[in-house]
Amino acid sequence: MRPIPALFVVLLLAVPRGAAAQTSEDIQAAVQLAQEGSSDSARARIQTILASVPTNVPVYAEALYAAGAVAATTEEAQRYYRRVALEFSYSPWADDALLRLAQIRYVSHDALGTVRAVERLLADYPASPLAATGAYWAARASIDLNDDEAACRFVNIGLGRATDVETANQLRYFSGRCDGGARAGNQAAAPAPAPAPPAVTGPSYRVQVVAVSSQDAAEDVSSQLRNLGYPVEVIQQDGLYKVRAGNYADRESADDAVRTIRSRLGGQPFVVVIE
C-alpha cells in the first residue's frame, strides 16, 4: 500500500471549497488533530464517529469524507472518497469527494483516472463551485497524456466557470497550447513561479503553510514552495515544524499569497505577523 505523499497531506486536509463545510464539532476536532501531526488519533476518532452514527444521517457522509482526509494511504483515501461519491451522491460532500479522487490520482501518476474523475464531476455536478478547479486538474492530466485537444476543452470549461481570479489565472497559463504557443513535454504543467517579495524591515507578514511533526514532511512542503518562487523558513516549536513562506510589508500582499498558495498546494495557510 502506498503512503500518501507528504506534500499531498496538506491538500487533503484543506477545508472544502465547494458547498460543503465541516459542521460536526467532533469531526472538526479530529481533522485538527491530523493538521497538528496526530494522524493516528485523528483516524481513531473518525472511526469512533462512523461506528456510532446511523448511515442515513448527514454526518455519516461527512465522517466518511473526513476519513478520506486523514487516511494513511492513497488506497484508503480513495476508498472513502469513492464511498461518498457513490453511496452519498446527493450529499453536499459528493462533488468534493470526486475532486479529491481526481487530485489523488494525479499525484499517483494516474492521468487517465484524473480525467475520468473530473468528467464525472462536471457531468453530475455542473453547478458545483469546484467545477473550474476540477477542470484545471483535468487539463494538467490531459497535457501529461499529450492530449492538447482535451486540455484545451477543459481549459475552456474551467474559464467559463471560474469564480475567482487565481483559478482563472491557473487555467489561462495553459491557454498557450490552445493558441499554438505550447511548450514541449510537461513544462506547461507547472504554474508560473511566484515572484519573490522584496525585503522587508520592521514588522512583516508571512504565510504559515503547514505545521507537521515530521521534518521530512516539512522539507517536502518547503521544496514545493521554493519551486513556486517563495522564500521559506521552518520554525521548530511545540514539537512541530512550522513551514512559513514569504516576507511581506502589508497584510494585503500576504493575503494574496495565502490565496495563491492555497490554490496551488491546498491546505489551510494563514497569515502570521512577525514583529
Short mmCIF file of C-alpha atoms in Angstrom, two decimals:
data_model
loop_
_atom_site.label_atom_id
_atom_site.label_comp_id
_atom_site.label_asym_id
_atom_site.label_seq_id
_atom_site.Cartn_x
_atom_site.Cartn_y
_atom_site.Cartn_z
CA MET A 1 0.00 0.00 0.00
CA ARG A 2 1.31 3.42 -0.91
CA PRO A 3 1.55 6.11 1.79
CA ILE A 4 0.08 9.44 0.82
CA PRO A 5 2.87 11.80 -0.34
CA ALA A 6 3.70 14.20 2.49
CA LEU A 7 3.00 17.24 0.35
CA PHE A 8 -0.42 15.95 -0.65
CA VAL A 9 -1.44 15.52 3.00
CA VAL A 10 -1.61 19.32 3.09
CA LEU A 11 -4.11 19.31 0.26
CA LEU A 12 -6.29 16.53 1.69
CA LEU A 13 -6.69 18.39 4.97
CA ALA A 14 -7.85 21.55 3.25
CA VAL A 15 -11.24 22.98 4.12
CA PRO A 16 -13.56 22.04 1.23
CA ARG A 17 -14.04 24.86 -1.27
CA GLY A 18 -17.40 23.61 -2.51
CA ALA A 19 -20.83 23.91 -0.93
CA ALA A 20 -19.91 21.68 2.00
CA ALA A 21 -18.09 22.65 5.15
CA GLN A 22 -17.48 20.56 8.22
CA THR A 23 -20.38 21.01 10.61
CA SER A 24 -19.69 18.38 13.26
CA GLU A 25 -17.54 19.64 16.11
CA ASP A 26 -16.24 16.09 16.71
CA ILE A 27 -15.14 15.83 13.07
CA GLN A 28 -13.58 19.30 13.16
CA ALA A 29 -11.60 18.25 16.24
CA ALA A 30 -10.41 15.07 14.51
CA VAL A 31 -9.23 16.94 11.43
CA GLN A 32 -7.47 19.46 13.67
CA LEU A 33 -5.57 16.59 15.30
CA ALA A 34 -4.37 15.47 11.88
CA GLN A 35 -3.32 19.01 10.98
CA GLU A 36 -1.25 19.11 14.16
CA GLY A 37 0.50 15.84 13.29
CA SER A 38 -1.57 13.41 15.40
CA SER A 39 -2.90 11.43 12.44
CA ASP A 40 -3.34 8.14 14.31
CA SER A 41 -5.50 9.84 16.94
CA ALA A 42 -7.48 11.59 14.20
CA ARG A 43 -8.19 8.32 12.40
CA ALA A 44 -9.27 6.64 15.64
CA ARG A 45 -11.68 9.46 16.44
CA ILE A 46 -13.21 9.37 12.95
CA GLN A 47 -13.69 5.61 13.18
CA THR A 48 -15.48 6.07 16.51
CA ILE A 49 -17.84 8.55 14.87
CA LEU A 50 -18.53 6.19 11.94
CA ALA A 51 -19.31 3.37 14.33
CA SER A 52 -21.66 5.46 16.46
CA VAL A 53 -23.93 7.22 13.93
CA PRO A 54 -26.52 5.75 11.52
CA THR A 55 -25.62 5.65 7.86
CA ASN A 56 -28.76 7.58 6.93
CA VAL A 57 -27.86 10.81 8.75
CA PRO A 58 -25.89 13.61 7.03
CA VAL A 59 -23.00 13.45 9.49
CA TYR A 60 -22.16 9.93 8.29
CA ALA A 61 -21.21 11.14 4.81
CA GLU A 62 -19.30 13.99 6.41
CA ALA A 63 -17.38 11.49 8.58
CA LEU A 64 -16.59 9.33 5.53
CA TYR A 65 -15.18 12.37 3.76
CA ALA A 66 -13.08 13.23 6.83
CA ALA A 67 -11.84 9.63 6.99
CA GLY A 68 -10.50 10.10 3.48
CA ALA A 69 -8.80 13.33 4.50
CA VAL A 70 -6.92 11.69 7.40
CA ALA A 71 -6.24 8.36 5.67
CA ALA A 72 -2.76 6.84 5.92
CA THR A 73 -2.54 5.56 2.33
CA THR A 74 -3.75 6.60 -1.10
CA GLU A 75 -5.75 3.38 -1.39
CA GLU A 76 -7.54 4.04 1.88
CA ALA A 77 -8.27 7.66 0.97
CA GLN A 78 -9.68 6.67 -2.42
CA ARG A 79 -11.88 4.01 -0.83
CA TYR A 80 -13.55 6.53 1.47
CA TYR A 81 -13.95 9.17 -1.25
CA ARG A 82 -15.45 6.60 -3.63
CA ARG A 83 -18.00 5.67 -0.97
CA VAL A 84 -19.01 9.30 -0.59
CA ALA A 85 -19.28 9.78 -4.36
CA LEU A 86 -21.20 6.52 -4.98
CA GLU A 87 -23.27 5.90 -1.87
CA PHE A 88 -23.96 9.51 -0.91
CA SER A 89 -24.08 11.17 -4.31
CA TYR A 90 -26.81 13.56 -3.15
CA SER A 91 -24.83 14.77 -0.14
CA PRO A 92 -23.02 18.13 -0.23
CA TRP A 93 -19.76 16.17 0.05
CA ALA A 94 -20.04 14.24 -3.22
CA ASP A 95 -18.50 16.81 -5.57
CA ASP A 96 -15.69 17.46 -3.07
CA ALA A 97 -15.03 13.70 -2.94
CA LEU A 98 -14.78 13.48 -6.73
CA LEU A 99 -12.32 16.37 -6.81
CA ARG A 100 -10.19 14.69 -4.14
CA LEU A 101 -10.24 11.44 -6.13
CA ALA A 102 -9.02 13.33 -9.18
CA GLN A 103 -6.23 15.01 -7.22
CA ILE A 104 -5.09 11.75 -5.59
CA ARG A 105 -4.99 10.05 -8.95
CA TYR A 106 -2.95 12.88 -10.39
CA VAL A 107 -0.27 12.72 -7.68
CA SER A 108 -0.34 8.91 -8.10
CA HIS A 109 0.56 9.43 -11.79
CA ASP A 110 -2.81 8.16 -13.00
CA ALA A 111 -3.57 10.88 -15.54
CA LEU A 112 -6.39 8.96 -17.20
CA GLY A 113 -8.04 8.31 -13.84
CA THR A 114 -7.77 12.03 -13.08
CA VAL A 115 -9.59 12.93 -16.29
CA ARG A 116 -12.34 10.38 -15.67
CA ALA A 117 -12.98 11.62 -12.13
CA VAL A 118 -13.23 15.22 -13.34
CA GLU A 119 -15.50 14.26 -16.22
CA ARG A 120 -17.89 12.72 -13.72
CA LEU A 121 -17.68 15.80 -11.50
CA LEU A 122 -18.56 18.04 -14.45
CA ALA A 123 -21.34 15.77 -15.69
CA ASP A 124 -23.01 15.01 -12.36
CA TYR A 125 -22.50 18.38 -10.65
CA PRO A 126 -22.40 21.02 -13.41
CA ALA A 127 -23.29 23.79 -10.95
CA SER A 128 -20.59 22.82 -8.44
CA PRO A 129 -18.29 25.66 -7.38
CA LEU A 130 -15.49 23.10 -7.75
CA ALA A 131 -16.04 22.67 -11.50
CA ALA A 132 -13.30 25.13 -12.50
CA THR A 133 -10.78 23.60 -10.10
CA GLY A 134 -11.60 20.14 -11.42
CA ALA A 135 -11.15 21.37 -14.99
CA TYR A 136 -7.70 22.69 -14.03
CA TRP A 137 -6.59 19.25 -12.82
CA ALA A 138 -8.09 17.55 -15.87
CA ALA A 139 -6.20 19.98 -18.12
CA ARG A 140 -2.93 19.13 -16.36
CA ALA A 141 -3.63 15.41 -16.71
CA SER A 142 -4.54 15.80 -20.39
CA ILE A 143 -1.23 17.56 -21.03
CA ASP A 144 0.57 14.66 -19.35
CA LEU A 145 -1.30 12.37 -21.75
CA ASN A 146 -0.17 14.56 -24.68
CA ASP A 147 -3.80 15.29 -25.49
CA ASP A 148 -3.81 19.02 -26.17
CA GLU A 149 -7.31 18.92 -27.62
CA ALA A 150 -8.75 17.60 -24.35
CA ALA A 151 -6.59 20.01 -22.35
CA CYS A 152 -7.99 22.97 -24.28
CA ARG A 153 -11.51 21.68 -23.78
CA PHE A 154 -11.02 21.57 -20.02
CA VAL A 155 -9.35 24.99 -20.02
CA ASN A 156 -12.36 26.49 -21.80
CA ILE A 157 -14.78 24.75 -19.43
CA GLY A 158 -12.83 25.98 -16.42
CA LEU A 159 -12.58 29.56 -17.64
CA GLY A 160 -16.33 29.55 -18.24
CA ARG A 161 -16.99 28.50 -14.63
CA ALA A 162 -14.17 30.11 -12.68
CA THR A 163 -15.41 32.43 -9.97
CA ASP A 164 -12.04 33.57 -8.61
CA VAL A 165 -9.03 35.22 -10.19
CA GLU A 166 -6.47 32.66 -9.01
CA THR A 167 -8.21 29.69 -10.64
CA ALA A 168 -8.78 31.64 -13.83
CA ASN A 169 -5.10 32.61 -13.95
CA GLN A 170 -4.04 29.00 -13.47
CA LEU A 171 -6.23 27.94 -16.35
CA ARG A 172 -5.03 30.76 -18.60
CA TYR A 173 -1.46 29.55 -18.06
CA PHE A 174 -2.35 26.52 -20.21
CA SER A 175 -4.16 28.51 -22.88
CA GLY A 176 -0.94 28.86 -24.89
CA ARG A 177 -1.48 25.29 -26.04
CA CYS A 178 -4.81 26.33 -27.46
CA ASP A 179 -3.31 29.33 -29.22
CA GLY A 180 -0.42 27.46 -30.80
CA GLY A 181 2.13 28.58 -28.23
CA ALA A 182 2.59 25.32 -26.36
CA ARG A 183 5.89 24.34 -24.88
CA ALA A 184 7.12 20.79 -25.31
CA GLY A 185 6.51 17.97 -22.89
CA ASN A 186 5.18 18.66 -19.41
CA GLN A 187 6.79 22.08 -18.98
CA ALA A 188 3.40 23.79 -19.12
CA ALA A 189 2.02 21.57 -16.37
CA ALA A 190 3.58 23.67 -13.59
CA PRO A 191 2.21 27.12 -12.72
CA ALA A 192 4.48 30.08 -13.31
CA PRO A 193 6.75 30.74 -10.31
CA ALA A 194 5.53 33.42 -7.92
CA PRO A 195 7.79 36.47 -7.79
CA ALA A 196 9.91 36.70 -4.68
CA PRO A 197 8.73 39.53 -2.42
CA PRO A 198 11.05 42.42 -1.66
CA ALA A 199 13.00 42.58 1.57
CA VAL A 200 11.03 44.00 4.49
CA THR A 201 12.23 45.95 7.51
CA GLY A 202 10.27 46.22 10.75
CA PRO A 203 7.07 44.22 11.36
CA SER A 204 6.22 41.92 8.46
CA TYR A 205 3.70 39.32 7.42
CA ARG A 206 4.40 35.71 6.47
CA VAL A 207 2.23 32.80 5.44
CA GLN A 208 2.25 29.70 7.61
CA VAL A 209 1.52 26.85 5.22
CA VAL A 210 1.60 23.82 7.47
CA ALA A 211 2.66 22.60 10.92
CA VAL A 212 3.74 18.95 10.91
CA SER A 213 5.52 16.62 13.31
CA SER A 214 7.79 15.14 10.61
CA GLN A 215 10.89 17.01 9.43
CA ASP A 216 10.71 15.12 6.11
CA ALA A 217 7.14 16.34 5.55
CA ALA A 218 8.21 19.89 6.34
CA GLU A 219 11.07 19.62 3.83
CA ASP A 220 8.69 18.31 1.15
CA VAL A 221 6.39 21.31 1.57
CA SER A 222 9.36 23.70 1.74
CA SER A 223 10.74 22.32 -1.52
CA GLN A 224 7.42 22.79 -3.29
CA LEU A 225 7.15 26.37 -2.05
CA ARG A 226 10.68 27.16 -3.24
CA ASN A 227 9.80 25.73 -6.64
CA LEU A 228 6.95 28.24 -6.76
CA GLY A 229 9.40 31.05 -6.04
CA TYR A 230 8.72 31.71 -2.35
CA PRO A 231 11.40 32.23 0.29
CA VAL A 232 10.82 29.68 3.05
CA GLU A 233 11.65 29.32 6.72
CA VAL A 234 10.93 26.40 9.03
CA ILE A 235 10.29 27.14 12.70
CA GLN A 236 10.57 24.28 15.21
CA GLN A 237 8.10 24.95 18.00
CA ASP A 238 5.98 22.85 20.38
CA GLY A 239 7.17 19.63 18.78
CA LEU A 240 6.09 20.76 15.30
CA TYR A 241 7.85 22.01 12.20
CA LYS A 242 6.06 25.16 11.05
CA VAL A 243 6.68 25.98 7.40
CA ARG A 244 6.33 29.68 6.54
CA ALA A 245 6.59 31.40 3.17
CA GLY A 246 7.22 34.95 2.03
CA ASN A 247 8.06 38.18 3.82
CA TYR A 248 5.52 40.92 3.16
CA ALA A 249 5.31 44.54 4.24
CA ASP A 250 1.50 44.62 4.34
CA ARG A 251 -1.40 42.33 5.14
CA GLU A 252 -2.96 42.65 1.69
CA SER A 253 0.11 41.19 -0.03
CA ALA A 254 0.23 38.35 2.48
CA ASP A 255 -3.47 37.62 1.95
CA ASP A 256 -2.83 37.44 -1.81
CA ALA A 257 -0.06 34.90 -1.14
CA VAL A 258 -2.42 32.85 1.04
CA ARG A 259 -4.89 32.58 -1.83
CA THR A 260 -2.19 31.65 -4.31
CA ILE A 261 -0.60 29.01 -2.08
CA ARG A 262 -4.00 27.54 -1.19
CA SER A 263 -4.97 27.28 -4.85
CA ARG A 264 -1.69 25.59 -5.80
CA LEU A 265 -0.94 23.39 -2.80
CA GLY A 266 -4.25 23.17 -0.96
CA GLY A 267 -4.17 23.13 2.83
CA GLN A 268 -5.13 25.94 5.18
CA PRO A 269 -2.34 28.55 5.00
CA PHE A 270 -2.80 31.65 7.14
CA VAL A 271 -1.01 34.92 7.85
CA VAL A 272 1.30 35.37 10.83
CA VAL A 273 2.76 38.69 11.97
CA ILE A 274 6.49 38.85 12.65
CA GLU A 275 7.47 41.73 14.93
#
